[in-house]
Short mmCIF file of C-alpha atoms and ligand atoms in Angstrom, two decimals:
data_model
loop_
_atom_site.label_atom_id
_atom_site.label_comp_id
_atom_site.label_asym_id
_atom_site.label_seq_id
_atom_site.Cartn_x
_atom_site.Cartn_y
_atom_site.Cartn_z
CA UNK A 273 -57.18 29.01 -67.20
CA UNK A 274 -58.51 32.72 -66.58
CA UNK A 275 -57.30 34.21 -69.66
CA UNK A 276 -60.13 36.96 -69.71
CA UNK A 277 -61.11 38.06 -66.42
CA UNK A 278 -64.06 40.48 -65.40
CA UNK A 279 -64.24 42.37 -62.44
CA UNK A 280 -67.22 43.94 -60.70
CA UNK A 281 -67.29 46.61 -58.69
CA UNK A 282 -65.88 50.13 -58.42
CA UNK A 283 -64.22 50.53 -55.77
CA UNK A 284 -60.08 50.23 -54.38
CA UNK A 285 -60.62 46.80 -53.48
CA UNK A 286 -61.31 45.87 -57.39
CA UNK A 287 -58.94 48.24 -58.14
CA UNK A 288 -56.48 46.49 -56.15
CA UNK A 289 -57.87 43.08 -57.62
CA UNK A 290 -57.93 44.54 -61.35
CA UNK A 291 -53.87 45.68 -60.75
CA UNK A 292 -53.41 42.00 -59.11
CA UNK A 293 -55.06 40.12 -61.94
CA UNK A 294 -53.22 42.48 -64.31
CA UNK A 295 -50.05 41.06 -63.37
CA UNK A 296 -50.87 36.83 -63.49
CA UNK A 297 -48.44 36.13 -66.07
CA UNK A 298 -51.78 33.80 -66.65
CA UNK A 299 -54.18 36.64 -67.28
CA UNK A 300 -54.43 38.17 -70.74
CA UNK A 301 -57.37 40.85 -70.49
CA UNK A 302 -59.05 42.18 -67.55
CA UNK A 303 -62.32 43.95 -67.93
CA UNK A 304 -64.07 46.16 -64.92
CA UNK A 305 -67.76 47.13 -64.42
CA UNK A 306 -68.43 49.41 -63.77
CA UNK A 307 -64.77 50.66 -62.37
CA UNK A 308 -62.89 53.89 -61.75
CA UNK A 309 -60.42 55.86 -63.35
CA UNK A 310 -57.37 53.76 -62.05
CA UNK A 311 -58.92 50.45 -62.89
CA UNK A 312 -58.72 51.85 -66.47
CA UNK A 313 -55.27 51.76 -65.90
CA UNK A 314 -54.68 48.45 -65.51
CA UNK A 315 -57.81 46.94 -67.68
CA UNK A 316 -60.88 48.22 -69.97
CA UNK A 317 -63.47 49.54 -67.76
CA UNK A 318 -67.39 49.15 -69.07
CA UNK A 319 -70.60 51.14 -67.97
CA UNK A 320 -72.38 48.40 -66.95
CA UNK A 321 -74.78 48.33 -63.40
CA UNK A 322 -72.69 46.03 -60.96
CA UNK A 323 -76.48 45.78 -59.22
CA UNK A 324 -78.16 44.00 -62.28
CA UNK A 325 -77.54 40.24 -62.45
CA UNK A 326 -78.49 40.22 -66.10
CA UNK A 327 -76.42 42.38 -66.85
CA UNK A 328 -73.14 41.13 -65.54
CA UNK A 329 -74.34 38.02 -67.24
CA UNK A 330 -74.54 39.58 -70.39
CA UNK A 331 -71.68 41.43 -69.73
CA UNK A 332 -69.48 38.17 -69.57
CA UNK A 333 -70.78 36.57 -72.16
CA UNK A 334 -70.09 38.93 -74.54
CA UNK A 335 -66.38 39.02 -73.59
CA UNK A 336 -66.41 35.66 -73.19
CA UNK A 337 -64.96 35.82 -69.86
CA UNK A 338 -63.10 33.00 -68.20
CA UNK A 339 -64.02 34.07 -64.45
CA UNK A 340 -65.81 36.57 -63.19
CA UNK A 341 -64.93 38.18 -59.46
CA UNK A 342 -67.37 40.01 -57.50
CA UNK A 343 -66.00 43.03 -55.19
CA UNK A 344 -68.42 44.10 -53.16
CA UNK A 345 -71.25 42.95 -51.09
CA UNK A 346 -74.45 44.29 -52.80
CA UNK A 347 -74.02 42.67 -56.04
CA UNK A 348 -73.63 39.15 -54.46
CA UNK A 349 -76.43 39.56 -52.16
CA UNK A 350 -78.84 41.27 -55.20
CA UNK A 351 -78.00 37.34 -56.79
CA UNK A 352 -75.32 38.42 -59.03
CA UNK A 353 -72.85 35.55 -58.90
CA UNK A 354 -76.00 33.21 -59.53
CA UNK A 355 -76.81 34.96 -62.46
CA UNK A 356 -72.97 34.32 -64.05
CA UNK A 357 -72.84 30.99 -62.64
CA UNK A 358 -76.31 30.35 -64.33
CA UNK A 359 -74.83 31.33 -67.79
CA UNK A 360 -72.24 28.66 -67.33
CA UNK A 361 -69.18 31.26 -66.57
CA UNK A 362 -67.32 29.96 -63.51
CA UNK A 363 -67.61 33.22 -61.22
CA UNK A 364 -65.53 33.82 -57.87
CA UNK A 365 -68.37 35.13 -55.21
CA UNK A 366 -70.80 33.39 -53.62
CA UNK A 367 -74.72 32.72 -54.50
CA UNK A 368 -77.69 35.32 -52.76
CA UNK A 369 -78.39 32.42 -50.47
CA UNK A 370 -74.31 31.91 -49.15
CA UNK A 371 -73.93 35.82 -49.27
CA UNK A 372 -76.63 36.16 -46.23
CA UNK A 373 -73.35 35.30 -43.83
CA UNK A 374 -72.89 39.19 -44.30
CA UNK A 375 -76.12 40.55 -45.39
CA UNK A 376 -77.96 39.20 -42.24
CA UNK A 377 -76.50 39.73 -39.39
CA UNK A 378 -79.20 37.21 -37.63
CA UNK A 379 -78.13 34.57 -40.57
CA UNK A 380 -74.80 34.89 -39.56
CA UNK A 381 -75.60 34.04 -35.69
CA UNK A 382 -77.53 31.03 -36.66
CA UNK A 383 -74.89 29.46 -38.88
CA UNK A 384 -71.94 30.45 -36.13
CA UNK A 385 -74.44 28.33 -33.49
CA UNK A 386 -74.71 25.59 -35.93
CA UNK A 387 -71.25 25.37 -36.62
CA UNK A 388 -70.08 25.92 -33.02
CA UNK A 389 -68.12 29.11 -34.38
CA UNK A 390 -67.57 31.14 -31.75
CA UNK A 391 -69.11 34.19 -31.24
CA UNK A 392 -70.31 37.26 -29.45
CA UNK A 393 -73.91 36.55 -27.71
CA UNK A 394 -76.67 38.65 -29.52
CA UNK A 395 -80.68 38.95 -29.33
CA UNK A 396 -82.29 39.74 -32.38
CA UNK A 397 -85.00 42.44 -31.88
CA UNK A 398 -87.50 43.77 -33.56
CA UNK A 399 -89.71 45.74 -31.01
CA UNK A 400 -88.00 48.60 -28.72
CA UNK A 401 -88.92 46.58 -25.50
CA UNK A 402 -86.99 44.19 -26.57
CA UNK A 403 -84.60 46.55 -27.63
CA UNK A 404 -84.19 47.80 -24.13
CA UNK A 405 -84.39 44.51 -22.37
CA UNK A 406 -81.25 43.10 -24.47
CA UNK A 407 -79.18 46.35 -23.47
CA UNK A 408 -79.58 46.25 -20.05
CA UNK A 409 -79.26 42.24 -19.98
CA UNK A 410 -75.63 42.86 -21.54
CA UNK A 411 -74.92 46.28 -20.07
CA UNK A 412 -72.29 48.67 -21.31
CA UNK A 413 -70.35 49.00 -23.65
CA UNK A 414 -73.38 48.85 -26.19
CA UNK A 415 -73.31 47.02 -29.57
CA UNK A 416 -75.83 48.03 -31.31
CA UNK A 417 -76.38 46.77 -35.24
CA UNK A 418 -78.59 46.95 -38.20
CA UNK A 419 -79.37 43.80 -39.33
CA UNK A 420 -78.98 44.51 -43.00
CA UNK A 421 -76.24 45.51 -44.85
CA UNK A 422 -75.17 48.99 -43.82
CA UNK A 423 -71.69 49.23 -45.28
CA UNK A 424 -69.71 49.38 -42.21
CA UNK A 425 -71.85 52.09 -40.80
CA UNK A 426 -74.94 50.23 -39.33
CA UNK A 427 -73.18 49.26 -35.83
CA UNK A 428 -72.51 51.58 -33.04
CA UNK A 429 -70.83 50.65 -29.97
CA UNK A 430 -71.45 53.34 -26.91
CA UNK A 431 -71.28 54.05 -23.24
CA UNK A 432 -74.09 56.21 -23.98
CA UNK A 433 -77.65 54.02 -23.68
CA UNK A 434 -79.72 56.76 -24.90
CA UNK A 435 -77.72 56.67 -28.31
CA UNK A 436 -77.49 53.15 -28.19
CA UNK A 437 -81.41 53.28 -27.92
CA UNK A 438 -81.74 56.04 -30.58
CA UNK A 439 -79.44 54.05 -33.10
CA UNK A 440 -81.86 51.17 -33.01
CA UNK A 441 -85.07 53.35 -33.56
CA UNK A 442 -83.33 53.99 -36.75
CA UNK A 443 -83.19 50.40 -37.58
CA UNK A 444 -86.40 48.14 -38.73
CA UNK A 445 -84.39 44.61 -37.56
CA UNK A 446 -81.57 45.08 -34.90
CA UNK A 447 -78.95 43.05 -33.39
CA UNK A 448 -77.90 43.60 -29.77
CA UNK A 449 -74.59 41.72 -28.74
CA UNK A 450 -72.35 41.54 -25.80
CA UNK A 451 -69.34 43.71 -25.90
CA UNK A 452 -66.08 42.07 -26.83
CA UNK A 453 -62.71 43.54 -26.10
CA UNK A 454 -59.44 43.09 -27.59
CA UNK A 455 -57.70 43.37 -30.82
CA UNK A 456 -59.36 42.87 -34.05
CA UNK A 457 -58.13 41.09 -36.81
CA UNK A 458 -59.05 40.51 -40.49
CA UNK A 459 -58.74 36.98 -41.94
CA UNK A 460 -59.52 36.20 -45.13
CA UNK A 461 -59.93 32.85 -46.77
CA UNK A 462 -60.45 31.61 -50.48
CA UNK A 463 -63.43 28.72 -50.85
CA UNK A 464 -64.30 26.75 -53.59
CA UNK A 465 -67.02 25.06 -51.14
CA UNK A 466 -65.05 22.73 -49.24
CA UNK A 467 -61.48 23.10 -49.33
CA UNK A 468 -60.73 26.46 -47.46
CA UNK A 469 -57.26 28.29 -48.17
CA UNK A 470 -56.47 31.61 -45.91
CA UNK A 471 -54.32 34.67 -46.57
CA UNK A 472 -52.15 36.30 -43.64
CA UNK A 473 -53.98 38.49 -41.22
CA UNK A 474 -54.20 42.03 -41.48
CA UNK A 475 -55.69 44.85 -39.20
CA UNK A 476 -58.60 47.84 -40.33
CA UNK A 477 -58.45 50.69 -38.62
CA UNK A 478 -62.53 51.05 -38.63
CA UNK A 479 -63.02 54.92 -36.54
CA UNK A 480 -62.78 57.82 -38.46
CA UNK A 481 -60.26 59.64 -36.39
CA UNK A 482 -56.83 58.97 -34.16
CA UNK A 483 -56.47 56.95 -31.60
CA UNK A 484 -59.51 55.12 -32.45
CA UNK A 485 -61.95 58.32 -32.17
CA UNK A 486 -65.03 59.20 -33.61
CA UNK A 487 -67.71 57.12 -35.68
CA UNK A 488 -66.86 53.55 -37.31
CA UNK A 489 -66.02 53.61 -41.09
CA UNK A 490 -66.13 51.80 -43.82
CA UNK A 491 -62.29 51.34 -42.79
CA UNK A 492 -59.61 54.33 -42.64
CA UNK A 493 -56.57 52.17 -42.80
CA UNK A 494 -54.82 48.62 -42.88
CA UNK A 495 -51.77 46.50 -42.60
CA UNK A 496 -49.78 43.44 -42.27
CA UNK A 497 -48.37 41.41 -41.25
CA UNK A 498 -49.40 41.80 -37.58
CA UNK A 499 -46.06 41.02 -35.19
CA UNK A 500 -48.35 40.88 -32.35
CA UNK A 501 -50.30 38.34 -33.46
CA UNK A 502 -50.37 34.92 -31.64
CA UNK A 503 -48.20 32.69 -33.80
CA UNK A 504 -50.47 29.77 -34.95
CA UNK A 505 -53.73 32.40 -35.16
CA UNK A 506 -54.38 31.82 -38.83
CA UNK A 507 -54.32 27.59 -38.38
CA UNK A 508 -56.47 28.27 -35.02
CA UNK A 509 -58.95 30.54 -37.20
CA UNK A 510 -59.56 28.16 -40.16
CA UNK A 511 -59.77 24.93 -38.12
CA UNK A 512 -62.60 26.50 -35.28
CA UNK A 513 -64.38 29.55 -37.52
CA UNK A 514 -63.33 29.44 -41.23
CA UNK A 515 -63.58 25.13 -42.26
CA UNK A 516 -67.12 25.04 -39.71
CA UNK A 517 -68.66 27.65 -41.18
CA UNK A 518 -67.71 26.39 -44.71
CA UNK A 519 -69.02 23.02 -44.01
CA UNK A 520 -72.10 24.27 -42.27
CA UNK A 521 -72.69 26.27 -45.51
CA UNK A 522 -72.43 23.21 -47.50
CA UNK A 523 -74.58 20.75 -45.44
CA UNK A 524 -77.41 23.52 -45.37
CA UNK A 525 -77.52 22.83 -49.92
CA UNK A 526 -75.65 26.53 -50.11
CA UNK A 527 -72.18 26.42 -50.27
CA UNK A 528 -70.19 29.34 -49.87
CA UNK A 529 -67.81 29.84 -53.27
CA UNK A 530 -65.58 33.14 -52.70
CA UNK A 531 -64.25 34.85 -49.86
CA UNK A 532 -64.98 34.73 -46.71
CA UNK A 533 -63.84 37.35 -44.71
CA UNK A 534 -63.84 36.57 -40.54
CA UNK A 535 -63.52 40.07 -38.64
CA UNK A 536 -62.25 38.62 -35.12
CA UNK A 537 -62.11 39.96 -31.61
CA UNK A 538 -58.99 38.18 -29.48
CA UNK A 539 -60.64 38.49 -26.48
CA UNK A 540 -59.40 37.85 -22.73
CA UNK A 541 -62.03 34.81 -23.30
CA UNK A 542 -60.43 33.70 -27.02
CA UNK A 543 -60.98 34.28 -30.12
CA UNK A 544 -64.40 35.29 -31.40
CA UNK A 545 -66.26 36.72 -34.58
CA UNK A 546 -67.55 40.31 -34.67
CA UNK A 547 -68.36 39.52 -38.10
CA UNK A 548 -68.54 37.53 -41.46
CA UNK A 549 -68.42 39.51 -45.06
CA UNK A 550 -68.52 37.17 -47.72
CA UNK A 551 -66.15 39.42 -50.00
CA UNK A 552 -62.50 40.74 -49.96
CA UNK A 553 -62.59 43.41 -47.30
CA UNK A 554 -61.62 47.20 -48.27
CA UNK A 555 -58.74 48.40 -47.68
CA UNK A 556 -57.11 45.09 -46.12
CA UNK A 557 -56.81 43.63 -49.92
CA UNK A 558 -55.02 46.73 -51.12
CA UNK A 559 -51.79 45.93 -48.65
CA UNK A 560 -52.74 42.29 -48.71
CA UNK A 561 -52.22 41.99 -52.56
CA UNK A 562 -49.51 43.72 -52.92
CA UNK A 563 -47.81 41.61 -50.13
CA UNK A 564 -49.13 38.51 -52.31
CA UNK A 565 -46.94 36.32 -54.35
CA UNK A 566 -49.38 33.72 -55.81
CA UNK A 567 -51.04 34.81 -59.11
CA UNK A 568 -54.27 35.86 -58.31
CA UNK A 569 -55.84 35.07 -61.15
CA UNK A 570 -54.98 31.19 -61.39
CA UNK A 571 -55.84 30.83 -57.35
CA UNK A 572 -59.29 32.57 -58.28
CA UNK A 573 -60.16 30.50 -60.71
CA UNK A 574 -59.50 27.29 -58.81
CA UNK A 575 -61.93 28.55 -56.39
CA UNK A 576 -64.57 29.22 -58.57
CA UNK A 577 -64.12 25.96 -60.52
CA UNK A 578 -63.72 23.54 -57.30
CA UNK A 579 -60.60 22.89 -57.29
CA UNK A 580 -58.77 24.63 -54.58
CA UNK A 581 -57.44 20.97 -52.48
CA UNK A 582 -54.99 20.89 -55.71
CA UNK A 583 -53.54 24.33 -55.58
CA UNK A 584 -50.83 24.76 -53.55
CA UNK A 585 -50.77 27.48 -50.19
CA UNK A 586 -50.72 31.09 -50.68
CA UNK A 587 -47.05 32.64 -51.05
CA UNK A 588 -46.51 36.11 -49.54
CA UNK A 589 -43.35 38.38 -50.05
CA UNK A 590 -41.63 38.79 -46.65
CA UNK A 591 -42.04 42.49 -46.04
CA UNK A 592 -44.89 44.46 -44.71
CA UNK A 593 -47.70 46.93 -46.29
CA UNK A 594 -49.28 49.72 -44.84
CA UNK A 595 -52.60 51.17 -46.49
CA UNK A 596 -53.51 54.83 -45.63
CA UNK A 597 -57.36 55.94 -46.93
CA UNK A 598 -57.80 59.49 -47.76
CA UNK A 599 -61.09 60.23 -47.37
CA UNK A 600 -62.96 63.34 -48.38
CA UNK A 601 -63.86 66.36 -45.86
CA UNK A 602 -66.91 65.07 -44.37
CA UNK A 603 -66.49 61.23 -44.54
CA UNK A 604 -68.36 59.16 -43.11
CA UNK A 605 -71.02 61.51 -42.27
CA UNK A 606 -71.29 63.74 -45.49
CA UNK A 607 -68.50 63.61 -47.76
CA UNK A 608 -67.80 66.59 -50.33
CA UNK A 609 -67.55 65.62 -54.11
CA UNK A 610 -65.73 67.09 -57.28
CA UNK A 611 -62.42 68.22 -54.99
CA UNK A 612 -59.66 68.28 -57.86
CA UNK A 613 -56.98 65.41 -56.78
CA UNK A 614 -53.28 65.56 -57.96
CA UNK A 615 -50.77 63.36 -56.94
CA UNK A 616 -52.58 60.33 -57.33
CA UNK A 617 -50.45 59.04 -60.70
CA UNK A 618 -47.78 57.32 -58.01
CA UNK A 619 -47.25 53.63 -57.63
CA UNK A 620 -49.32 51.88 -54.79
CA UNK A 621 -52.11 54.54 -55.02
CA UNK A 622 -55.38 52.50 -54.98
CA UNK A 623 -58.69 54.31 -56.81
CA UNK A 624 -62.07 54.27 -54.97
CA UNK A 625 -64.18 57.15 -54.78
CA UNK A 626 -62.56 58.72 -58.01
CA UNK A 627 -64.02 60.01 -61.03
CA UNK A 628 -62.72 62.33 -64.59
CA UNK A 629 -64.69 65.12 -64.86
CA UNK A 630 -65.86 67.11 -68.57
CA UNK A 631 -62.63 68.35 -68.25
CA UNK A 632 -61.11 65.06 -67.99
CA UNK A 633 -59.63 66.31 -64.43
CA UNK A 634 -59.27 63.79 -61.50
CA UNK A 635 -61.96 64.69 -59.41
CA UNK A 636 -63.19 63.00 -56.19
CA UNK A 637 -66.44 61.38 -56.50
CA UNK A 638 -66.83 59.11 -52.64
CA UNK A 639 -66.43 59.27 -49.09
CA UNK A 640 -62.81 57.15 -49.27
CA UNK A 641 -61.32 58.58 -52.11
CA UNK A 642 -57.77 56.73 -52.01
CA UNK A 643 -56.24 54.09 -50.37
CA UNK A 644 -52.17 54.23 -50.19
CA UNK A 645 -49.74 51.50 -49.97
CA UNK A 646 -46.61 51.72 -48.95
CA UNK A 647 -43.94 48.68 -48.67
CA UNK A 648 -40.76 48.29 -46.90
CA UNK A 649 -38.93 45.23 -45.31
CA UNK A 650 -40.40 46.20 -41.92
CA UNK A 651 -43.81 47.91 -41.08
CA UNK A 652 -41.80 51.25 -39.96
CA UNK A 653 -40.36 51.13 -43.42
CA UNK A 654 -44.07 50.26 -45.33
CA UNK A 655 -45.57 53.35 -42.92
CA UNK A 656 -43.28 55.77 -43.96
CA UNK A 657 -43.58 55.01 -47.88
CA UNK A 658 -47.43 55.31 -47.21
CA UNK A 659 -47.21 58.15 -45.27
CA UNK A 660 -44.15 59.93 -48.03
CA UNK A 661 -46.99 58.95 -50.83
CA UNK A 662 -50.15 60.41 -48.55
CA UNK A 663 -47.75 63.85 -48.33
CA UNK A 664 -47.61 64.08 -52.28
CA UNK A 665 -51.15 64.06 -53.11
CA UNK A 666 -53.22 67.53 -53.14
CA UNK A 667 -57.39 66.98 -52.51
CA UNK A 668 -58.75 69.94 -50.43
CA UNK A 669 -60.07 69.35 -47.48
CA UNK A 670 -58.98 65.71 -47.63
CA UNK A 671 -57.71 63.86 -44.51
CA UNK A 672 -56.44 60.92 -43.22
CA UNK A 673 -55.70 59.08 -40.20
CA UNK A 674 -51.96 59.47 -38.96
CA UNK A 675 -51.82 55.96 -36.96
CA UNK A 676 -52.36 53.70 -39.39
CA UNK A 677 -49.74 50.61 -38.52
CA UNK A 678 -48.26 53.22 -35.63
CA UNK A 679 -47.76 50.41 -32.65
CA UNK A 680 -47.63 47.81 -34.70
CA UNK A 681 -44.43 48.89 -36.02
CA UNK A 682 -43.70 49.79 -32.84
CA UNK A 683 -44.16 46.19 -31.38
CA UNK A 684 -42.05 45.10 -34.22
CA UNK A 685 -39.58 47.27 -33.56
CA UNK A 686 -39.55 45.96 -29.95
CA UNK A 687 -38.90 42.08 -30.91
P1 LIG B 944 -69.47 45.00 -37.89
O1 LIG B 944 -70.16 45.72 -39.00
O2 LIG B 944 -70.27 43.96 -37.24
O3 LIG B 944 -68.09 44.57 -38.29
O4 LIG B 944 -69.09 46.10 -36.82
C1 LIG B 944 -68.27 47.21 -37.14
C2 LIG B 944 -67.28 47.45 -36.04
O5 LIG B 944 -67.93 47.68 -34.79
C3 LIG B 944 -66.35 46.28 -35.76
O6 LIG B 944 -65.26 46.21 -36.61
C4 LIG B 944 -65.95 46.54 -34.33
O7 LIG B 944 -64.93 47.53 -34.28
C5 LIG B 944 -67.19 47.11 -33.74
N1 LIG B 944 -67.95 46.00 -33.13
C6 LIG B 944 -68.89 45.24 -33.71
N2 LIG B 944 -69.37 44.29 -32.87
C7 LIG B 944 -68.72 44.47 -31.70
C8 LIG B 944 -68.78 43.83 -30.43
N3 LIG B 944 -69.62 42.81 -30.17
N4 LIG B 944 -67.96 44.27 -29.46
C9 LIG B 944 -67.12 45.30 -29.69
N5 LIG B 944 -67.01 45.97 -30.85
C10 LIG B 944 -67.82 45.56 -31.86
N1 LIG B 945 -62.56 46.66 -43.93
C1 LIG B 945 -63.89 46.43 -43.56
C2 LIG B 945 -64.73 45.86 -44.60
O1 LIG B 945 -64.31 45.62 -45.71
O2 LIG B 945 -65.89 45.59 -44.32
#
């Protein structure tokens, strides 16, 4: 059992984990590092580097932690789950080696070819003739990506080839891929190796602005579930992208232990990945988890300790969740810090980019500052209790998208 569970990361994703695990009638303590101020409402936050594998080992040794769950991509990739896993702590995240399906873009191509996953076609370059031969092989749209990790912001997709060209000046490896239309969707499924259980889709809203304007994001927005979805997606996802690639992990010696998180394109030509993260995507888990009825700590742990194949499927609530980021003025480009925040006290109000100042005032400290969920039995219902919650809380200068969920509910509406 995960009596004492520690979470890393700082973010509204952990904060939306830390809140999750909070409530596991099976959880007694959760501990955050490094956290924010709202994880320290729902757990004891400690000033610990999330970047420094000893660290986090120490760190769960000392509170003799049950599981530890790693948020974000960075620490997994710097070999922080190995480090935990080395101390004999069973840890929810996957190894350095399995957390390459995000942090190389390349890595990720190779296993989707091994696995027959399927996928946009990409070149990987590393000189600017090559650059410029891939573009004009695939032609416009461009898709242009760093191949390290870039948190959300190392891809640009343009009409424009001079930017397309600039973007990948900027970039010492880069990834040039055919353009894929279509919706996007997020899918997310639990791993203990071999046995693969998924959550219900949900859909980011990646662009900074309305209507899909303006730069990509770390992610402005999510929801779910998604009426327009193809019924049977989720079965058709694990069985050709999600179960391959975890078997393909596991054949190669480095199985994947954590979350995998499949960013899809449902193309005129089918489904295909835009992307793997090996980590709970931000803000999808904020509506996710609060749409989830499992206890999150118990289905964790099973995942961590290789024994998902005996825990039963994933129970959601039937309503819907809408999550609304405020970000600060500037975001993604060059987002203003220490804005007062008030407002921010209500239910459903995920911490990111948060932080107490001397005074012990709520200031904001990141580029997304908040992520807002609001429920209801339908997603018209969720939007407007996101929206009513968005309208109560004071940062200057903050914004946020007004479209979050807008023709989904729509579509709904329509059925
Ligand atoms: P990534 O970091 O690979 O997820 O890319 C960030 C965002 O860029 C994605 O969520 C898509 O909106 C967009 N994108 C990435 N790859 C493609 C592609 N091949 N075709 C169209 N859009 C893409
Ligand atoms: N929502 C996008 C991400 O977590 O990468």
């Amino acid at each position: 059992m995960a009596q004492t569970v520690l979470v890393i990361g700082s973010g509204g994703r952990e904060h939306a984990l830390a809140w999750a695990l909070s409530k596991d009638p099976g959880v007694g303590a959760v501990h955050i590092a490094p956290g924010n101020p709202g994880t320290a409402t729902v757990g004891t936050n400690h000033g610990v580097d999330p970047m420094s594998p000893a660290a986090v080992a120490a760190l769960a040794t000392e509170l003799a932690a049950d599981l530890v769950v790693v948020g974000p991509e960075a620490p997994l990739v710097a070999g922080v789950a190995d480090a935990v896993r080395a101390a004999g702590i069973p840890v929810f995240g996957p190894s350095a080696e399995a957390a390459q399906l995000e942090g190389s873009k390349a890595f990720a191509k190779m296993i989707m070819e091994a696995a027959g996953v399927p996928t946009a076609a990409a070149r990987l370059c590393i000189s600017m003739d090559e650059v410029v031969a891939a573009l004009d092989e695939f032609g416009a749209p461009y898709v242009v990506k760093d191949d390290g990790l870039a948190a959300g912001k190392g891809v640009i997709v343009t009409t424009d080839r001079d930017a397309a060209i600039r973007h990948a000046a900027g970039c010492s490896r880069v990834v040039i891929e055919e353009y894929l239309d279509g919706p996007e969707v997020s899918l997310f499924a639990l791993s203990d190796g071999t046995t693969v259980l998924p959550f219900e889709p949900a859909q980011d809203f990646k662009r900074v602005g309305d209507n899909d304007e303006g730069p990509n994001t770390g992610g402005m927005g999510a929801y779910t579930p998604l009426p327009w979805a193809p019924a049977g997606l989720t079965a058709d996802v694990v069985t050709r992208v999600i179960q391959p690639t975890i078997d393909e992990m596991r054949r190669r010696g480095t199985p994947f232990v954590g979350l995998l998180y499949a960013g899809l394109a449902l193309t005129a030509r089918g489904l295909k990945v835009v992307e793997f993260n090996a980590r709970f995507g931000d803000p999808e888990t904020q509506p996710l988890l609060t749409r989830l009825k499992t206890p999150l700590g118990g289905v964790l742990y099973a995942a961590a300790t290789g024994t998902l194949a005996e825990h039963p499927p994933l129970q959601w609530g039937s309503g819907a969740a809408v999550g609304v980021v405020v970000a600060a003025q500037g975001y993604p480009e060059s987002p203003r810090k220490g804005d007062p925040i008030s407002g921010a006290d209500q239910d459903g109000v995920f911490h990111a980019g948060t932080a107490l100042d001397e005074a012990g005032r709520l200031v904001s400290a990141g580029g997304r500052v908040l992520t807002v969920v609001g429920t209801g039995d339908t997603l018209a219902q969720a939007r407007a209790a996101a929206y009513d919650k968005v309208a109560r809380i004071d940062l200057p200068g903050g914004f946020s998208r007004h479209d979050i969920a807008q023709k989904a509910a729509e579509i709904q509406e329509n059925q």
